[in-house]
Short mmCIF file of N, CA and C in Angstrom, two decimals:
data_model
loop_
_atom_site.label_atom_id
_atom_site.label_comp_id
_atom_site.label_asym_id
_atom_site.label_seq_id
_atom_site.Cartn_x
_atom_site.Cartn_y
_atom_site.Cartn_z
N UNK A 5 -35.79 18.37 11.98
CA UNK A 5 -34.72 17.57 11.44
C UNK A 5 -33.56 18.87 11.06
N UNK A 6 -32.31 18.43 11.62
CA UNK A 6 -31.42 19.46 11.15
C UNK A 6 -30.99 19.42 9.77
N UNK A 7 -30.78 20.39 9.25
CA UNK A 7 -29.89 20.66 7.77
C UNK A 7 -28.66 19.73 7.84
N UNK A 8 -27.87 19.97 8.81
CA UNK A 8 -26.75 18.97 8.65
C UNK A 8 -26.62 17.65 8.81
N UNK A 9 -26.11 16.83 7.99
CA UNK A 9 -26.09 15.51 8.27
C UNK A 9 -25.17 14.51 9.70
N UNK A 10 -24.82 13.79 9.15
CA UNK A 10 -24.12 13.09 10.26
C UNK A 10 -22.86 11.95 9.55
N UNK A 11 -21.83 12.02 10.28
CA UNK A 11 -20.61 10.92 9.71
C UNK A 11 -20.43 10.00 10.59
N UNK A 12 -21.27 8.63 10.35
CA UNK A 12 -20.81 7.44 10.80
C UNK A 12 -20.17 6.92 10.29
N UNK A 13 -19.19 5.79 11.56
CA UNK A 13 -17.98 4.97 10.79
C UNK A 13 -18.76 3.56 11.71
N UNK A 14 -18.49 2.56 11.11
CA UNK A 14 -18.85 1.00 11.67
C UNK A 14 -17.40 0.51 11.35
N UNK A 15 -16.73 -0.16 12.32
CA UNK A 15 -15.46 -0.86 12.08
C UNK A 15 -15.49 -1.94 13.14
N UNK A 16 -14.15 -2.84 12.93
CA UNK A 16 -14.11 -3.76 13.26
C UNK A 16 -13.49 -5.13 12.72
N UNK A 17 -12.94 -6.14 13.30
CA UNK A 17 -12.14 -7.12 12.59
C UNK A 17 -13.71 -7.50 11.72
N UNK A 18 -13.01 -8.58 10.79
CA UNK A 18 -14.18 -9.12 9.68
C UNK A 18 -14.67 -10.24 10.73
N UNK A 19 -16.18 -10.68 10.12
CA UNK A 19 -17.27 -11.17 10.91
C UNK A 19 -17.76 -10.56 12.09
N UNK A 20 -17.85 -9.53 12.25
CA UNK A 20 -18.29 -8.66 13.54
C UNK A 20 -19.77 -8.31 13.27
N UNK A 21 -20.09 -8.30 11.61
CA UNK A 21 -21.86 -7.95 11.41
C UNK A 21 -21.79 -6.24 11.11
N UNK A 22 -20.79 -5.93 10.48
CA UNK A 22 -20.86 -4.44 9.88
C UNK A 22 -21.92 -4.03 8.37
N UNK A 23 -21.39 -4.90 7.87
CA UNK A 23 -22.67 -5.26 6.88
C UNK A 23 -24.25 -4.96 7.18
N UNK A 24 -24.34 -6.17 7.89
CA UNK A 24 -25.79 -6.56 8.63
C UNK A 24 -26.15 -5.47 9.53
N UNK A 25 -25.38 -4.61 10.10
CA UNK A 25 -25.82 -3.30 10.92
C UNK A 25 -25.84 -2.14 10.01
N UNK A 26 -25.13 -1.78 9.28
CA UNK A 26 -25.35 -0.79 7.92
C UNK A 26 -26.83 -1.06 7.52
N UNK A 27 -27.50 -2.25 6.74
CA UNK A 27 -28.60 -1.99 6.35
C UNK A 27 -29.37 -1.86 7.33
N UNK A 28 -29.22 -2.32 8.43
CA UNK A 28 -30.53 -2.00 9.56
C UNK A 28 -30.57 -0.84 9.80
N UNK A 29 -29.44 0.19 10.39
CA UNK A 29 -29.17 1.43 10.26
C UNK A 29 -30.17 2.24 9.67
N UNK A 30 -29.58 1.91 7.89
CA UNK A 30 -30.25 2.45 6.98
C UNK A 30 -31.92 2.79 7.02
N UNK A 31 -32.51 1.34 7.26
CA UNK A 31 -33.95 1.25 7.17
C UNK A 31 -34.50 1.79 8.43
N UNK A 32 -33.63 1.60 9.24
CA UNK A 32 -34.08 2.61 10.78
C UNK A 32 -34.72 3.89 10.67
N UNK A 33 -33.29 4.32 9.74
CA UNK A 33 -32.91 5.98 9.92
C UNK A 33 -34.06 6.62 8.42
N UNK A 34 -34.03 5.81 7.71
CA UNK A 34 -35.12 5.79 6.90
C UNK A 34 -36.77 6.00 7.24
N UNK A 35 -36.61 4.87 7.60
CA UNK A 35 -38.14 5.33 8.25
C UNK A 35 -38.32 6.13 8.95
N UNK A 36 -37.24 6.98 9.95
CA UNK A 36 -37.70 8.20 10.74
C UNK A 36 -37.57 9.20 9.70
N UNK A 37 -37.17 9.32 8.46
CA UNK A 37 -37.35 10.17 7.72
C UNK A 37 -36.08 11.01 7.15
N UNK A 38 -34.84 10.27 7.84
CA UNK A 38 -33.55 11.01 7.09
C UNK A 38 -33.16 10.21 5.81
N UNK A 39 -32.29 10.92 5.06
CA UNK A 39 -31.66 10.34 4.10
C UNK A 39 -30.16 9.98 4.70
N UNK A 40 -30.04 8.46 3.84
CA UNK A 40 -28.95 7.71 4.58
C UNK A 40 -28.19 7.12 3.40
N UNK A 41 -26.81 7.55 3.19
CA UNK A 41 -26.25 6.88 2.41
C UNK A 41 -25.02 6.12 3.19
N UNK A 42 -25.05 4.60 2.33
CA UNK A 42 -24.16 3.53 2.97
C UNK A 42 -23.08 3.68 2.03
N UNK A 43 -21.97 3.34 2.24
CA UNK A 43 -20.50 3.33 1.62
C UNK A 43 -19.79 2.70 2.36
N UNK A 44 -18.54 2.15 1.74
CA UNK A 44 -17.56 1.23 2.43
C UNK A 44 -16.23 1.50 2.07
N UNK A 45 -15.18 1.20 2.41
CA UNK A 45 -13.78 0.87 2.09
C UNK A 45 -12.98 -0.09 2.15
N UNK A 46 -12.45 -0.54 1.20
CA UNK A 46 -11.90 0.23 0.01
C UNK A 46 -13.19 0.74 -0.89
N UNK A 47 -13.29 1.81 -1.55
CA UNK A 47 -14.44 2.00 -2.53
C UNK A 47 -14.35 1.22 -3.68
N UNK A 48 -15.76 1.22 -4.63
CA UNK A 48 -15.54 0.36 -5.62
C UNK A 48 -15.02 1.29 -6.68
N UNK A 49 -14.37 2.99 -6.52
CA UNK A 49 -13.83 3.55 -7.64
C UNK A 49 -12.82 2.94 -8.05
N UNK A 50 -11.74 3.39 -8.60
CA UNK A 50 -10.51 3.05 -9.58
C UNK A 50 -9.50 2.55 -8.57
N UNK A 51 -9.27 3.34 -7.50
CA UNK A 51 -8.14 2.67 -6.50
C UNK A 51 -8.58 1.85 -5.74
N UNK A 52 -9.82 1.80 -5.05
CA UNK A 52 -10.53 0.70 -4.20
C UNK A 52 -10.57 -0.57 -5.19
N UNK A 53 -10.83 -0.30 -6.04
CA UNK A 53 -11.11 -1.78 -7.04
C UNK A 53 -9.77 -2.41 -7.55
N UNK A 54 -8.63 -1.64 -7.59
CA UNK A 54 -7.26 -2.19 -7.37
C UNK A 54 -6.99 -2.91 -5.86
N UNK A 55 -7.32 -1.85 -5.22
CA UNK A 55 -7.09 -2.53 -3.65
C UNK A 55 -7.90 -3.85 -3.52
N UNK A 56 -8.87 -3.75 -4.17
CA UNK A 56 -10.04 -5.13 -3.75
C UNK A 56 -9.79 -6.32 -4.44
N UNK A 57 -8.95 -6.03 -5.64
CA UNK A 57 -8.93 -7.19 -6.77
C UNK A 57 -7.32 -7.29 -6.81
N UNK A 58 -6.58 -6.73 -6.39
CA UNK A 58 -5.09 -6.98 -6.65
C UNK A 58 -4.17 -7.16 -5.15
N UNK A 59 -3.46 -8.02 -5.30
CA UNK A 59 -2.12 -8.22 -4.41
C UNK A 59 -1.06 -7.30 -4.83
N UNK A 60 -1.01 -5.96 -3.78
CA UNK A 60 -0.08 -5.02 -4.30
C UNK A 60 1.75 -5.57 -4.38
N UNK A 61 1.52 -6.29 -3.04
CA UNK A 61 2.76 -6.70 -2.88
C UNK A 61 3.97 -5.85 -2.22
N UNK A 62 3.48 -4.80 -2.09
CA UNK A 62 4.47 -3.91 -0.85
C UNK A 62 3.48 -3.31 0.28
N UNK A 63 3.47 -3.24 1.41
CA UNK A 63 2.65 -2.93 2.68
C UNK A 63 3.05 -1.46 2.42
N UNK A 64 3.69 -0.76 2.59
CA UNK A 64 3.56 0.90 1.99
C UNK A 64 2.99 0.99 1.39
N UNK A 65 3.20 0.82 -0.48
CA UNK A 65 2.74 0.96 -1.44
C UNK A 65 1.02 1.00 -0.97
N UNK A 66 0.75 -0.28 -0.56
CA UNK A 66 -0.86 -0.56 -0.36
C UNK A 66 -1.28 0.46 0.67
N UNK A 67 -0.63 0.82 1.75
CA UNK A 67 -1.22 1.96 2.76
C UNK A 67 -1.50 3.07 1.87
N UNK A 68 -0.48 3.30 1.26
CA UNK A 68 -0.54 4.66 0.54
C UNK A 68 -1.81 4.67 -0.34
N UNK A 69 -2.14 3.47 -0.85
CA UNK A 69 -3.14 3.62 -2.06
C UNK A 69 -4.45 3.40 -1.08
N UNK A 70 -4.25 2.93 -0.09
CA UNK A 70 -5.46 2.72 0.68
C UNK A 70 -5.86 4.78 1.31
N UNK A 71 -5.14 5.03 1.51
CA UNK A 71 -5.03 7.00 1.94
C UNK A 71 -5.48 7.55 0.52
N UNK A 72 -5.09 7.17 -0.35
CA UNK A 72 -5.50 7.99 -1.89
C UNK A 72 -7.15 7.68 -1.92
N UNK A 73 -7.66 6.30 -1.99
CA UNK A 73 -8.91 6.01 -2.15
C UNK A 73 -9.54 6.64 -0.48
N UNK A 74 -9.23 6.89 0.10
CA UNK A 74 -9.66 7.49 1.46
C UNK A 74 -9.80 9.00 1.08
N UNK A 75 -8.85 9.69 0.63
CA UNK A 75 -9.00 11.11 0.38
C UNK A 75 -10.13 11.59 -0.75
N UNK A 76 -10.24 10.59 -1.58
CA UNK A 76 -11.29 10.76 -2.43
C UNK A 76 -12.57 10.71 -2.01
N UNK A 77 -12.56 9.49 -0.89
CA UNK A 77 -13.86 8.88 -0.59
C UNK A 77 -14.67 10.01 0.78
N UNK A 78 -13.28 10.47 1.40
CA UNK A 78 -13.63 11.62 2.23
C UNK A 78 -14.40 12.51 2.17
N UNK A 79 -13.86 13.10 0.82
CA UNK A 79 -14.44 14.71 0.02
C UNK A 79 -15.84 14.17 -0.18
N UNK A 80 -16.36 12.96 -0.94
CA UNK A 80 -17.57 12.67 -1.50
C UNK A 80 -18.33 12.68 0.07
N UNK A 81 -18.03 12.01 1.12
CA UNK A 81 -18.81 11.37 2.12
C UNK A 81 -18.79 12.97 2.80
N UNK A 82 -18.15 13.94 2.77
CA UNK A 82 -18.24 15.00 3.64
C UNK A 82 -19.17 15.90 2.85
N UNK A 83 -19.32 16.21 1.30
CA UNK A 83 -19.98 16.73 0.46
C UNK A 83 -21.72 16.15 1.03
N UNK A 84 -22.15 14.98 1.62
CA UNK A 84 -23.08 14.38 1.43
C UNK A 84 -23.60 14.85 3.00
N UNK A 85 -22.69 14.69 3.87
CA UNK A 85 -22.72 15.13 4.97
C UNK A 85 -23.49 16.61 4.74
N UNK A 86 -23.24 17.34 4.18
CA UNK A 86 -22.78 18.82 4.04
C UNK A 86 -24.28 19.28 3.63
N UNK A 87 -25.11 18.10 3.15
CA UNK A 87 -25.97 18.16 2.01
C UNK A 87 -27.28 17.78 3.31
N UNK A 88 -26.80 17.49 4.23
CA UNK A 88 -27.75 16.96 5.30
C UNK A 88 -28.22 15.40 5.56
N UNK A 89 -27.23 14.71 4.71
CA UNK A 89 -27.30 12.95 4.40
C UNK A 89 -26.91 12.58 5.51
N UNK A 90 -27.09 11.35 6.22
CA UNK A 90 -26.27 10.68 6.96
C UNK A 90 -25.49 9.49 6.94
N UNK A 91 -24.16 9.63 6.47
CA UNK A 91 -23.13 8.78 5.89
C UNK A 91 -23.13 7.89 6.55
N UNK A 92 -23.49 6.32 6.40
CA UNK A 92 -23.01 5.23 7.27
C UNK A 92 -21.45 4.81 6.44
N UNK A 93 -20.48 4.89 7.08
CA UNK A 93 -19.37 3.86 6.32
C UNK A 93 -18.85 2.76 7.25
N UNK A 94 -18.95 1.46 6.14
CA UNK A 94 -17.92 0.30 6.85
C UNK A 94 -16.57 0.60 6.57
N UNK A 95 -16.02 0.40 7.51
CA UNK A 95 -14.43 0.89 7.77
C UNK A 95 -14.13 2.34 7.12
N UNK A 96 -13.14 2.53 8.30
CA UNK A 96 -12.45 3.83 7.41
C UNK A 96 -11.04 3.70 8.30
N UNK A 97 -10.33 5.28 8.73
CA UNK A 97 -9.04 4.90 8.83
C UNK A 97 -8.69 4.06 9.98
N UNK A 98 -9.46 3.69 10.98
CA UNK A 98 -8.91 2.64 11.98
C UNK A 98 -8.77 1.49 11.39
N UNK A 99 -9.26 1.22 10.34
CA UNK A 99 -9.12 -0.06 9.75
C UNK A 99 -7.63 -0.12 9.37
N UNK A 100 -7.27 0.66 8.35
CA UNK A 100 -6.06 0.80 7.59
C UNK A 100 -4.65 0.64 9.20
N UNK A 101 -5.09 1.69 10.30
CA UNK A 101 -3.95 1.37 11.46
C UNK A 101 -3.95 0.20 11.94
N UNK A 102 -5.33 -0.55 12.17
CA UNK A 102 -5.22 -1.59 12.91
C UNK A 102 -4.75 -2.73 11.88
N UNK A 103 -4.88 -2.82 10.74
CA UNK A 103 -4.73 -4.43 9.98
C UNK A 103 -3.42 -3.92 9.56
N UNK A 104 -3.05 -2.90 9.06
CA UNK A 104 -1.33 -2.85 8.26
C UNK A 104 -0.23 -2.76 9.51
N UNK A 105 -0.71 -2.50 10.83
CA UNK A 105 0.45 -2.42 11.66
C UNK A 105 0.35 -3.94 12.33
N UNK A 106 -0.82 -4.87 11.97
CA UNK A 106 -0.60 -5.97 12.94
C UNK A 106 -0.22 -7.16 12.10
N UNK A 107 0.35 -7.20 10.85
CA UNK A 107 0.92 -8.22 10.16
C UNK A 107 1.84 -9.08 11.15
N UNK A 108 1.87 -10.63 10.65
CA UNK A 108 2.57 -11.04 11.35
C UNK A 108 3.62 -11.54 11.12
N UNK A 109 4.00 -11.09 10.18
CA UNK A 109 5.66 -10.87 9.26
C UNK A 109 6.34 -9.48 9.27
N UNK A 110 7.14 -9.90 8.25
CA UNK A 110 7.90 -8.62 8.27
C UNK A 110 7.41 -7.54 7.40
N UNK A 111 6.08 -7.49 7.27
CA UNK A 111 5.25 -6.64 6.28
C UNK A 111 4.49 -5.65 7.22
N UNK A 112 4.45 -5.89 8.52
CA UNK A 112 3.70 -5.14 9.31
C UNK A 112 4.71 -3.34 9.32
N UNK A 113 3.68 -2.44 9.33
CA UNK A 113 4.12 -1.00 9.08
C UNK A 113 3.59 -0.15 10.05
N UNK A 114 4.80 0.50 10.41
CA UNK A 114 5.14 1.58 11.89
C UNK A 114 3.57 2.12 11.74
N UNK A 115 2.62 1.68 12.91
CA UNK A 115 1.43 2.62 12.66
C UNK A 115 1.41 4.20 13.58
N UNK A 116 2.53 4.64 13.92
CA UNK A 116 2.60 6.02 13.56
C UNK A 116 3.09 6.98 12.64
N UNK A 117 3.52 6.22 11.60
CA UNK A 117 3.63 6.35 10.08
C UNK A 117 2.36 6.52 9.36
N UNK A 118 1.56 5.39 9.92
CA UNK A 118 0.24 5.23 9.32
C UNK A 118 -0.72 6.28 9.77
N UNK A 119 -0.18 6.87 10.91
CA UNK A 119 -1.36 7.66 11.62
C UNK A 119 -1.11 8.91 10.64
N UNK A 120 0.04 9.36 10.38
CA UNK A 120 0.65 10.42 9.83
C UNK A 120 -0.07 10.43 8.42
N UNK A 121 0.53 9.73 7.92
CA UNK A 121 -0.25 9.56 6.14
C UNK A 121 -2.05 10.00 6.31
N UNK A 122 -2.73 9.28 7.10
CA UNK A 122 -3.94 9.58 7.02
C UNK A 122 -4.84 10.82 7.66
N UNK A 123 -3.35 11.35 8.55
CA UNK A 123 -4.14 12.48 9.37
C UNK A 123 -4.11 13.70 8.31
N UNK A 124 -3.46 13.46 7.25
CA UNK A 124 -3.62 14.69 5.99
C UNK A 124 -4.88 14.70 5.36
N UNK A 125 -5.80 13.34 5.41
CA UNK A 125 -6.99 13.26 4.40
C UNK A 125 -7.78 13.41 5.35
N UNK A 126 -7.98 12.43 6.32
CA UNK A 126 -9.44 12.08 6.81
C UNK A 126 -9.87 13.34 7.75
N UNK A 127 -11.21 13.21 8.05
CA UNK A 127 -12.25 14.18 8.85
C UNK A 127 -12.54 13.18 9.80
N UNK A 128 -13.01 13.48 10.91
CA UNK A 128 -13.00 12.59 12.43
C UNK A 128 -14.66 12.46 12.10
N UNK A 129 -14.75 11.25 12.47
CA UNK A 129 -16.44 10.97 12.00
C UNK A 129 -17.10 11.79 13.14
N UNK A 130 -18.56 11.92 13.10
CA UNK A 130 -19.21 12.63 14.32
C UNK A 130 -19.16 10.92 15.34
N UNK A 131 -19.60 9.97 14.83
CA UNK A 131 -19.63 8.71 15.48
C UNK A 131 -18.78 7.38 14.94
N UNK A 132 -18.05 6.67 15.88
CA UNK A 132 -17.34 5.90 15.30
C UNK A 132 -17.54 4.62 16.14
N UNK A 133 -18.40 3.23 15.69
CA UNK A 133 -18.51 2.48 16.63
C UNK A 133 -17.55 0.85 15.96
N UNK A 134 -17.03 0.60 17.03
CA UNK A 134 -15.87 -0.52 16.88
C UNK A 134 -16.84 -1.59 17.22
N UNK A 135 -17.17 -2.43 16.42
CA UNK A 135 -17.68 -3.66 16.78
C UNK A 135 -17.01 -4.92 17.24
N UNK A 136 -16.90 -5.22 18.44
CA UNK A 136 -16.14 -5.99 19.04
C UNK A 136 -16.91 -7.46 19.18
N UNK A 137 -15.79 -8.42 18.84
CA UNK A 137 -16.49 -9.93 19.03
C UNK A 137 -14.90 -10.91 19.07
N UNK A 138 -14.98 -11.73 19.86
CA UNK A 138 -13.92 -12.56 20.14
C UNK A 138 -13.60 -13.24 18.56
N UNK A 139 -12.29 -13.11 18.30
CA UNK A 139 -11.95 -13.59 16.89
C UNK A 139 -12.16 -15.00 16.59
N UNK A 140 -12.35 -15.79 17.52
CA UNK A 140 -12.66 -17.25 17.20
C UNK A 140 -14.42 -17.15 16.42
N UNK A 141 -15.06 -16.20 17.62
CA UNK A 141 -16.78 -16.16 17.04
C UNK A 141 -16.72 -15.78 15.78
N UNK A 142 -15.68 -14.83 15.36
CA UNK A 142 -15.93 -13.81 14.09
C UNK A 142 -15.60 -14.71 13.35
N UNK A 143 -14.43 -15.56 13.33
CA UNK A 143 -13.88 -16.55 12.27
C UNK A 143 -14.78 -17.56 11.80
N UNK A 144 -15.42 -18.14 12.82
CA UNK A 144 -16.91 -18.94 12.56
C UNK A 144 -17.83 -18.29 11.88
N UNK A 145 -18.13 -16.85 11.91
CA UNK A 145 -19.28 -16.37 11.12
C UNK A 145 -18.61 -16.47 9.55
N UNK A 146 -17.31 -15.77 9.45
CA UNK A 146 -16.57 -15.83 8.24
C UNK A 146 -16.33 -17.32 7.37
N UNK A 147 -16.71 -18.64 8.33
CA UNK A 147 -16.56 -19.72 7.67
C UNK A 147 -17.89 -20.05 7.34
N UNK A 148 -19.20 -19.19 8.05
CA UNK A 148 -20.30 -19.72 7.36
C UNK A 148 -20.46 -18.71 6.25
N UNK A 149 -20.11 -17.50 6.09
CA UNK A 149 -20.34 -16.99 4.79
C UNK A 149 -19.83 -17.82 3.50
N UNK A 150 -18.76 -18.77 4.23
CA UNK A 150 -18.03 -19.30 2.92
C UNK A 150 -16.70 -18.52 2.10
N UNK A 151 -16.14 -17.30 2.91
CA UNK A 151 -15.32 -16.16 2.31
C UNK A 151 -14.08 -16.24 3.15
N UNK A 152 -13.10 -16.20 2.84
CA UNK A 152 -11.79 -15.92 3.57
C UNK A 152 -10.82 -15.22 2.53
N UNK A 153 -10.30 -14.17 3.22
CA UNK A 153 -9.53 -13.52 2.63
C UNK A 153 -7.96 -13.78 3.45
N UNK A 154 -6.98 -12.95 2.85
CA UNK A 154 -5.96 -13.13 3.27
C UNK A 154 -5.42 -12.65 4.66
N UNK A 155 -6.50 -11.55 4.93
CA UNK A 155 -6.81 -10.63 6.29
C UNK A 155 -7.72 -11.32 7.16
N UNK A 156 -8.29 -12.64 7.19
CA UNK A 156 -8.88 -13.35 8.13
C UNK A 156 -8.39 -14.86 9.06
N UNK A 157 -7.31 -14.60 8.79
CA UNK A 157 -6.78 -15.74 9.46
C UNK A 157 -6.33 -15.15 10.80
N UNK A 158 -6.77 -16.59 11.82
CA UNK A 158 -7.33 -16.37 13.23
C UNK A 158 -6.35 -15.21 14.18
N UNK A 159 -4.87 -15.93 14.21
CA UNK A 159 -3.94 -15.18 14.83
C UNK A 159 -3.67 -13.54 14.31
N UNK A 160 -4.09 -13.50 13.30
CA UNK A 160 -3.96 -12.18 12.72
C UNK A 160 -4.81 -11.32 13.09
N UNK A 161 -6.05 -11.94 13.21
CA UNK A 161 -7.45 -11.38 13.60
C UNK A 161 -7.28 -10.72 15.24
N UNK A 162 -6.67 -11.84 16.12
CA UNK A 162 -6.64 -11.46 17.13
C UNK A 162 -5.96 -9.89 17.45
N UNK A 163 -4.48 -9.99 17.00
CA UNK A 163 -3.77 -8.78 16.68
C UNK A 163 -4.48 -7.75 16.47
N UNK A 164 -5.08 -7.69 15.38
CA UNK A 164 -6.03 -6.95 14.75
C UNK A 164 -6.77 -6.30 15.89
N UNK A 165 -7.66 -7.10 16.26
CA UNK A 165 -8.66 -6.78 17.53
C UNK A 165 -8.00 -6.00 18.87
N UNK A 166 -6.69 -6.53 19.35
CA UNK A 166 -6.09 -5.92 20.40
C UNK A 166 -5.82 -4.45 19.48
N UNK A 167 -5.22 -4.43 18.36
CA UNK A 167 -4.90 -2.79 17.85
C UNK A 167 -6.31 -2.13 17.83
N UNK A 168 -7.54 -2.51 17.44
CA UNK A 168 -8.69 -1.67 17.31
C UNK A 168 -9.31 -1.17 18.75
N UNK A 169 -8.59 -2.09 19.85
CA UNK A 169 -9.26 -1.45 21.16
C UNK A 169 -8.16 -0.82 21.44
N UNK A 170 -7.24 -0.96 21.54
CA UNK A 170 -6.28 0.50 21.52
C UNK A 170 -6.35 1.98 21.05
N UNK A 171 -7.09 1.81 19.97
CA UNK A 171 -7.45 3.06 18.62
C UNK A 171 -8.28 3.90 19.75
N UNK A 172 -9.41 2.42 19.67
CA UNK A 172 -11.00 3.07 20.25
C UNK A 172 -10.79 3.79 21.72
N UNK A 173 -9.69 3.41 22.63
CA UNK A 173 -9.43 3.78 24.19
C UNK A 173 -8.98 5.54 23.70
N UNK A 174 -7.94 5.15 22.95
CA UNK A 174 -6.88 6.78 22.06
C UNK A 174 -8.14 7.70 21.71
N UNK A 175 -8.99 7.56 20.90
CA UNK A 175 -9.87 8.25 20.31
C UNK A 175 -11.16 8.26 20.90
N UNK A 176 -11.64 7.74 21.93
CA UNK A 176 -13.08 7.58 22.47
C UNK A 176 -14.00 7.42 21.22
N UNK A 177 -13.39 6.36 21.00
CA UNK A 177 -14.66 5.56 20.13
C UNK A 177 -15.57 4.83 20.84
N UNK A 178 -16.70 4.36 20.28
CA UNK A 178 -17.49 3.40 21.14
C UNK A 178 -17.78 2.01 20.79
N UNK A 179 -17.02 1.26 21.72
CA UNK A 179 -17.08 -0.12 21.40
C UNK A 179 -18.57 -0.93 21.88
N UNK A 180 -18.68 -1.64 20.80
CA UNK A 180 -20.21 -2.14 21.08
C UNK A 180 -19.96 -3.64 20.69
N UNK A 181 -20.47 -4.28 21.55
CA UNK A 181 -20.52 -5.72 21.54
C UNK A 181 -21.41 -6.39 20.89
N UNK A 182 -20.40 -7.16 19.89
CA UNK A 182 -21.00 -7.40 18.54
C UNK A 182 -21.22 -8.89 18.41
N UNK A 183 -21.06 -9.64 19.78
CA UNK A 183 -21.79 -10.89 20.19
C UNK A 183 -23.50 -11.01 20.42
N UNK A 184 -24.05 -9.82 20.50
CA UNK A 184 -25.29 -9.84 21.21
C UNK A 184 -26.21 -9.77 19.46
N UNK A 185 -27.41 -10.30 20.14
CA UNK A 185 -28.45 -10.30 18.62
C UNK A 185 -28.05 -9.47 17.98
N UNK A 186 -27.96 -9.58 16.60
CA UNK A 186 -28.19 -8.15 15.39
C UNK A 186 -28.91 -7.16 15.72
N UNK A 187 -30.23 -7.66 16.28
CA UNK A 187 -31.25 -6.46 16.35
C UNK A 187 -31.63 -5.58 17.39
N UNK A 188 -30.33 -6.31 18.44
CA UNK A 188 -30.21 -5.51 19.80
C UNK A 188 -29.09 -4.59 19.66
N UNK A 189 -27.87 -5.16 18.79
CA UNK A 189 -26.54 -4.11 18.08
C UNK A 189 -27.57 -3.08 17.63
N UNK A 190 -28.16 -3.35 16.76
CA UNK A 190 -28.67 -2.12 15.95
C UNK A 190 -29.72 -1.18 16.79
N UNK A 191 -30.04 -1.69 17.85
CA UNK A 191 -30.95 -0.72 18.85
C UNK A 191 -30.38 -0.10 19.45
N UNK A 192 -29.02 -0.84 19.70
CA UNK A 192 -28.25 0.25 20.70
C UNK A 192 -27.32 1.49 19.93
N UNK A 193 -26.93 0.92 18.59
CA UNK A 193 -26.30 1.74 18.09
C UNK A 193 -27.31 3.23 17.14
N UNK A 194 -28.29 2.78 17.22
CA UNK A 194 -29.57 3.48 16.26
C UNK A 194 -29.44 4.83 17.75
N UNK A 195 -29.63 4.05 18.97
CA UNK A 195 -29.87 5.04 19.76
C UNK A 195 -28.92 6.05 19.80
N UNK A 196 -27.77 5.56 19.72
CA UNK A 196 -26.40 6.65 20.30
C UNK A 196 -26.45 7.80 18.80
N UNK A 197 -27.34 7.10 17.38
CA UNK A 197 -27.36 8.28 16.45
C UNK A 197 -27.98 9.13 16.65
N UNK A 198 -29.32 8.49 16.92
CA UNK A 198 -30.55 9.55 17.12
C UNK A 198 -29.96 10.62 18.42
N UNK A 199 -29.41 10.08 19.57
CA UNK A 199 -29.20 10.75 20.47
C UNK A 199 -28.19 12.38 19.80
N UNK A 200 -27.23 11.84 19.14
CA UNK A 200 -26.60 12.69 18.32
C UNK A 200 -27.13 13.79 17.47
N UNK A 201 -28.28 13.30 16.63
CA UNK A 201 -28.87 13.90 15.63
C UNK A 201 -29.97 15.04 16.42
N UNK A 202 -30.24 14.91 17.90
CA UNK A 202 -30.89 16.03 18.80
C UNK A 202 -30.32 17.27 18.63
#
């Protein structure tokens, strides 16, 4: 096993199974002898907690706070990768690009500006998987969880999905069919991760 770890990101609209996939990957990779660190954005740190629990009220200010949270988070994640861990992050910079540029009202933020402010703090992951699912099916899954956030309106999610697919094409992210059974999604993603570790 290489001393160098791996930085893996799982992204996509709400309801695509990122959390379920993270836990499955952790279990499978740990059984193979790898040390795995699961994490998510926004983080549970000071800035991330504000983002999770507060309506900032200004889209650009909110975007800058996501980037500030990400700057600290990236430093921690890369330190773990350098120590040989496999870091699996639920959402990273593509989330900010997709969600904040896809608003349905005049609060949408220019995606080129979002790219610029993120480029100064991010590290390109070794693998980024975009979990892709029809927004109506994703919305049903979210309804079944009994959770709804301001980010989960159907028309909004359709625009966010379209943006994710454009970003995936631009950056060569791996688009993964999240409509498949969870075990199959985990198996397919795990195969790509273990190939990368060889």
